[in-house]
Tab-separated table of C-alpha atoms in Angstrom:
chain	number	residue	atom	x	y	z
A	1	GLU	CA	-2.559	21.568	-5.374
A	2	SER	CA	-2.318	20.332	-8.935
A	3	VAL	CA	-1.681	16.674	-9.716
A	4	GLU	CA	-1.938	14.861	-13.018
A	5	ASN	CA	-3.582	11.514	-12.310
A	6	ASN	CA	-2.233	9.751	-15.367
A	7	GLY	CA	-0.252	7.175	-13.403
A	8	PHE	CA	3.101	8.577	-14.451
A	9	SER	CA	3.819	12.088	-13.220
A	10	GLY	CA	2.344	15.233	-11.798
A	11	THR	CA	3.044	18.408	-9.889
A	12	ALA	CA	1.959	19.388	-6.416
A	13	ILE	CA	2.411	22.192	-3.929
A	14	HIS	CA	4.272	20.996	-0.845
A	15	PRO	CA	2.338	22.064	2.273
A	16	SER	CA	5.400	23.396	4.079
A	17	THR	CA	6.710	25.348	1.076
A	18	ALA	CA	3.607	26.721	-0.568
A	19	SER	CA	5.605	28.940	-2.906
A	20	THR	CA	7.601	26.038	-4.357
A	21	SER	CA	6.322	23.544	-6.926
A	22	TYR	CA	7.969	20.204	-7.535
A	23	VAL	CA	7.391	17.294	-9.858
A	24	LEU	CA	5.974	14.098	-8.418
A	25	LYS	CA	6.503	10.714	-10.004
A	26	SER	CA	4.138	7.833	-9.392
A	27	LEU	CA	4.171	4.055	-9.365
A	28	THR	CA	0.843	2.340	-10.017
A	29	THR	CA	0.678	-1.173	-8.613
A	30	ALA	CA	-2.049	-2.294	-11.004
A	31	ILE	CA	-3.251	-1.149	-14.394
A	32	ASP	CA	-6.720	-1.803	-15.798
A	33	ASP	CA	-5.893	-5.340	-16.907
A	34	ASN	CA	-4.599	-6.307	-13.471
A	35	LEU	CA	-7.613	-4.779	-11.773
A	36	ALA	CA	-9.837	-7.067	-13.838
A	37	THR	CA	-8.167	-10.161	-12.356
A	38	GLU	CA	-8.803	-11.678	-8.961
A	39	LYS	CA	-9.216	-9.159	-6.173
A	40	GLY	CA	-10.212	-9.325	-2.556
A	41	LYS	CA	-11.374	-6.811	0.001
A	42	SER	CA	-10.248	-6.186	3.542
A	43	TYR	CA	-9.948	-3.492	6.169
A	44	GLY	CA	-6.250	-2.948	5.584
A	45	ILE	CA	-2.996	-4.187	4.111
A	46	LEU	CA	0.611	-4.513	5.282
A	47	PHE	CA	3.353	-4.330	2.658
A	48	ASP	CA	6.960	-3.296	2.096
A	49	VAL	CA	8.626	-1.030	-0.425
A	50	GLU	CA	12.347	-0.860	-1.156
A	51	THR	CA	14.574	1.623	-2.919
A	52	SER	CA	16.402	0.240	-5.931
A	53	PRO	CA	20.102	-0.481	-5.332
A	54	SER	CA	21.197	2.339	-7.650
A	55	SER	CA	18.479	4.871	-6.829
A	56	PRO	CA	19.008	7.995	-4.726
A	57	LEU	CA	16.950	8.759	-1.634
A	58	VAL	CA	13.230	8.395	-2.370
A	59	THR	CA	10.546	10.459	-0.630
A	60	ILE	CA	7.044	9.002	-0.521
A	61	ALA	CA	4.692	11.985	-0.793
A	62	GLY	CA	1.255	10.399	-0.994
A	63	MET	CA	-0.920	7.444	-1.948
A	64	ASP	CA	-4.141	6.852	-3.855
A	65	LEU	CA	-6.267	3.864	-2.835
A	66	SER	CA	-8.566	1.423	-4.588
A	67	LEU	CA	-11.898	0.949	-2.811
A	68	VAL	CA	-14.636	-1.589	-3.419
A	69	ASP	CA	-16.326	-1.084	-6.787
A	70	ASN	CA	-19.337	1.221	-6.849
A	71	THR	CA	-19.016	2.321	-3.222
A	72	ILE	CA	-19.469	5.994	-2.383
A	73	LEU	CA	-19.662	5.515	1.378
A	74	PRO	CA	-17.333	7.710	3.460
A	75	THR	CA	-14.826	5.796	5.563
A	76	HIS	CA	-11.996	6.676	7.943
A	77	TYR	CA	-8.507	5.889	6.656
A	78	GLU	CA	-5.059	5.697	8.254
A	79	ILE	CA	-1.576	5.232	6.786
A	80	TRP	CA	1.289	4.122	9.017
A	81	THR	CA	4.950	3.457	8.256
A	82	LYS	CA	8.196	2.263	9.805
A	83	ALA	CA	11.751	1.483	8.737
A	84	GLY	CA	12.333	-2.156	7.873
A	85	SER	CA	9.735	-4.813	7.091
A	86	TRP	CA	6.226	-5.214	8.487
A	87	GLN	CA	7.192	-8.824	9.232
A	88	ASP	CA	9.695	-7.648	11.832
A	89	GLY	CA	6.797	-7.729	14.318
A	90	ILE	CA	6.703	-11.509	14.120
A	91	ALA	CA	9.814	-11.678	16.291
A	92	THR	CA	7.975	-10.451	19.379
A	93	GLN	CA	5.871	-12.774	21.519
A	94	PRO	CA	3.024	-12.278	21.217
A	95	ALA	CA	3.519	-10.827	17.725
A	96	ASP	CA	3.154	-7.027	17.701
A	97	PHE	CA	2.781	-5.980	14.083
A	98	LEU	CA	2.128	-2.328	14.948
A	99	SER	CA	5.402	-2.024	16.855
A	100	GLY	CA	7.582	0.757	15.474
A	101	PHE	CA	4.931	2.191	13.149
A	102	ARG	CA	4.130	5.906	13.095
A	103	GLN	CA	1.077	7.464	11.514
A	104	VAL	CA	1.704	9.687	8.475
A	105	SER	CA	-1.849	10.299	7.250
A	106	GLN	CA	-5.454	9.978	8.380
A	107	GLY	CA	-8.833	11.373	7.453
A	108	VAL	CA	-12.104	10.536	5.755
A	109	ILE	CA	-12.391	9.442	2.126
A	110	SER	CA	-15.152	8.169	-0.139
A	111	GLY	CA	-15.075	5.770	-3.043
A	112	LYS	CA	-15.646	7.177	-6.516
A	113	GLY	CA	-18.349	4.666	-7.375
A	114	GLY	CA	-16.423	3.385	-10.385
A	115	ALA	CA	-15.709	-0.082	-11.676
A	116	GLY	CA	-12.214	-0.391	-10.258
A	117	ALA	CA	-10.194	1.011	-13.178
A	118	SER	CA	-6.971	2.865	-12.405
A	119	ASP	CA	-8.651	6.213	-12.989
A	120	ASP	CA	-11.138	5.304	-10.239
A	121	PHE	CA	-8.518	5.394	-7.484
A	122	THR	CA	-9.607	7.353	-4.442
A	123	ILE	CA	-7.233	10.312	-4.350
A	124	MET	CA	-5.871	11.777	-1.126
A	125	SER	CA	-4.326	15.220	-1.033
A	126	VAL	CA	-0.541	15.269	-0.556
A	127	ARG	CA	-1.199	18.027	1.988
A	128	ASP	CA	-2.646	15.334	4.250
A	129	PHE	CA	0.415	13.079	3.956
A	130	GLN	CA	3.650	13.509	5.898
A	131	ASP	CA	6.658	12.886	3.654
A	132	VAL	CA	8.426	9.555	4.249
A	133	GLU	CA	12.106	9.539	3.285
A	134	ILE	CA	13.624	6.174	2.366
A	135	PRO	CA	17.431	6.048	2.084
A	136	SER	CA	19.060	4.854	-1.125
A	137	GLY	CA	20.713	1.521	-1.772
A	138	GLY	CA	18.012	-1.106	-1.298
A	139	THR	CA	16.458	0.163	1.949
A	140	ARG	CA	13.143	-1.364	3.104
A	141	GLN	CA	10.208	0.634	4.439
A	142	ALA	CA	6.964	-0.904	5.699
A	143	PHE	CA	3.467	0.548	5.268
A	144	TYR	CA	0.150	-0.244	6.897
A	145	VAL	CA	-2.842	1.181	5.041
A	146	THR	CA	-6.237	0.691	6.659
A	147	LEU	CA	-9.854	1.748	6.581
A	148	SER	CA	-12.386	1.570	9.392
A	149	ASP	CA	-14.637	-0.415	7.029
A	150	ASP	CA	-14.162	-3.558	4.965
A	151	LEU	CA	-13.804	-1.646	1.680
A	152	LEU	CA	-10.111	-1.752	0.679
A	153	LEU	CA	-9.308	-3.757	-2.449
A	154	PHE	CA	-6.165	-5.862	-2.767
A	155	GLU	CA	-4.659	-8.033	-5.484
A	156	SER	CA	-4.124	-11.753	-4.829
A	157	TYR	CA	-0.719	-13.124	-5.782
A	158	HIS	CA	-0.760	-16.271	-7.905
A	159	GLY	CA	2.372	-18.385	-7.968
A	160	GLY	CA	1.138	-20.390	-10.955
A	161	GLU	CA	0.042	-24.014	-11.085
A	162	ARG	CA	1.748	-27.236	-10.094
A	163	GLU	CA	1.958	-30.142	-12.526
A	164	ASP	CA	-1.064	-31.723	-10.840
A	165	GLY	CA	-3.102	-28.569	-11.504
A	166	GLY	CA	-3.030	-27.280	-7.932
A	167	ALA	CA	-1.946	-23.779	-7.003
A	168	VAL	CA	1.627	-23.020	-5.993
A	169	ILE	CA	1.577	-22.008	-2.338
A	170	VAL	CA	3.905	-19.192	-1.348
A	171	GLY	CA	4.692	-18.915	2.350
A	172	ARG	CA	4.752	-15.689	4.344
A	173	ASN	CA	8.552	-15.762	4.561
A	174	GLU	CA	8.848	-16.167	0.787
A	175	MET	CA	6.341	-13.519	-0.251
A	176	VAL	CA	8.378	-10.787	1.400
A	177	ASN	CA	10.613	-11.002	-1.696
A	178	MET	CA	7.812	-11.192	-4.297
A	179	VAL	CA	7.807	-7.937	-6.293
A	180	GLN	CA	4.343	-6.679	-7.229
A	181	ALA	CA	5.396	-3.527	-9.111
A	182	SER	CA	8.586	-1.537	-9.658
A	183	ASN	CA	10.232	1.326	-11.477
A	184	ASP	CA	13.796	2.621	-11.581
A	185	ALA	CA	13.534	4.035	-8.050
A	186	LEU	CA	11.237	1.788	-6.036
A	187	ARG	CA	10.012	-1.791	-5.654
A	188	VAL	CA	6.669	-2.696	-4.087
A	189	TYR	CA	6.364	-6.139	-2.510
A	190	TYR	CA	3.364	-8.341	-1.821
A	191	GLY	CA	2.227	-8.352	1.793
A	192	ALA	CA	-0.781	-9.393	3.836
A	193	ALA	CA	-4.354	-8.126	3.838
A	194	VAL	CA	-5.784	-7.509	7.309
A	195	ARG	CA	-9.359	-8.632	7.900
A	196	THR	CA	-10.053	-6.545	10.984
A	197	TYR	CA	-9.586	-3.031	12.381
A	198	PRO	CA	-7.611	-1.846	14.233
A	199	LEU	CA	-4.418	-3.865	13.694
A	200	GLU	CA	-3.975	-4.483	17.410
A	201	LEU	CA	-7.052	-6.737	17.341
A	202	ALA	CA	-5.764	-8.878	14.460
A	203	ASP	CA	-4.853	-12.540	14.953
A	204	PRO	CA	-2.170	-13.372	12.330
A	205	THR	CA	-3.532	-16.906	12.085
A	206	THR	CA	-7.097	-15.963	11.194
A	207	ASP	CA	-7.073	-12.265	10.237
A	208	PHE	CA	-4.149	-12.113	7.792
A	209	TRP	CA	-4.619	-12.959	4.106
A	210	ASP	CA	-1.114	-13.723	2.850
A	211	ASN	CA	0.123	-12.967	-0.683
A	212	ALA	CA	-1.944	-9.772	-0.961
A	213	GLY	CA	-0.814	-6.830	-3.050
A	214	PHE	CA	-1.563	-3.151	-2.443
A	215	LEU	CA	-3.831	-1.775	-5.156
A	216	GLY	CA	-3.320	1.905	-5.757
A	217	ARG	CA	-0.800	4.553	-6.699
A	218	ILE	CA	2.257	5.671	-4.763
A	219	TRP	CA	3.456	9.248	-5.276
A	220	MET	CA	7.151	10.004	-4.780
A	221	LYS	CA	9.727	12.712	-5.293
């Protein structure tokens, strides 16, 4: 496997076609300046991505994560996905946010012990990630990324300030349309950080931190 971790492009050997190389593109949800702003940490995060209206089918081929600064502790990770939005689980009573998700990657990773810059992302091999195909034309796909420890960094969304100096509050139904990062093929939306593991134990009232953005890099082809 050979991947350029410059935040823009790279090449990798697909595990099922070891004799064929293909070019991967990437979308980084935060650059160094963003990573210096307000961050939080949690066990996991729920968020949506969406293909651009004019883009062809997009295949998600991997992700790099941002772990708590200076940590080198090994931790178990899992990545789950489903068609549609992670908020679709709200419709069930009681809410079942894991409903419809399937696991596409798991394993053990360690932080790089850096200061949180984009080149300090914890890199996972694309060989350990099952491709996720997202149809063209503005199709939503939900992801749940989690660790077994409280070490995953996320970016807090700020809606600005009101005239009285208070913060603008964005509700859970509104944030589903707040774009965190995008390119010509894909949009990444703000979601919710999850303060417990596993997701089945989470209480949306107390364990979800709304307006949280995934910090990392998404690889696609």
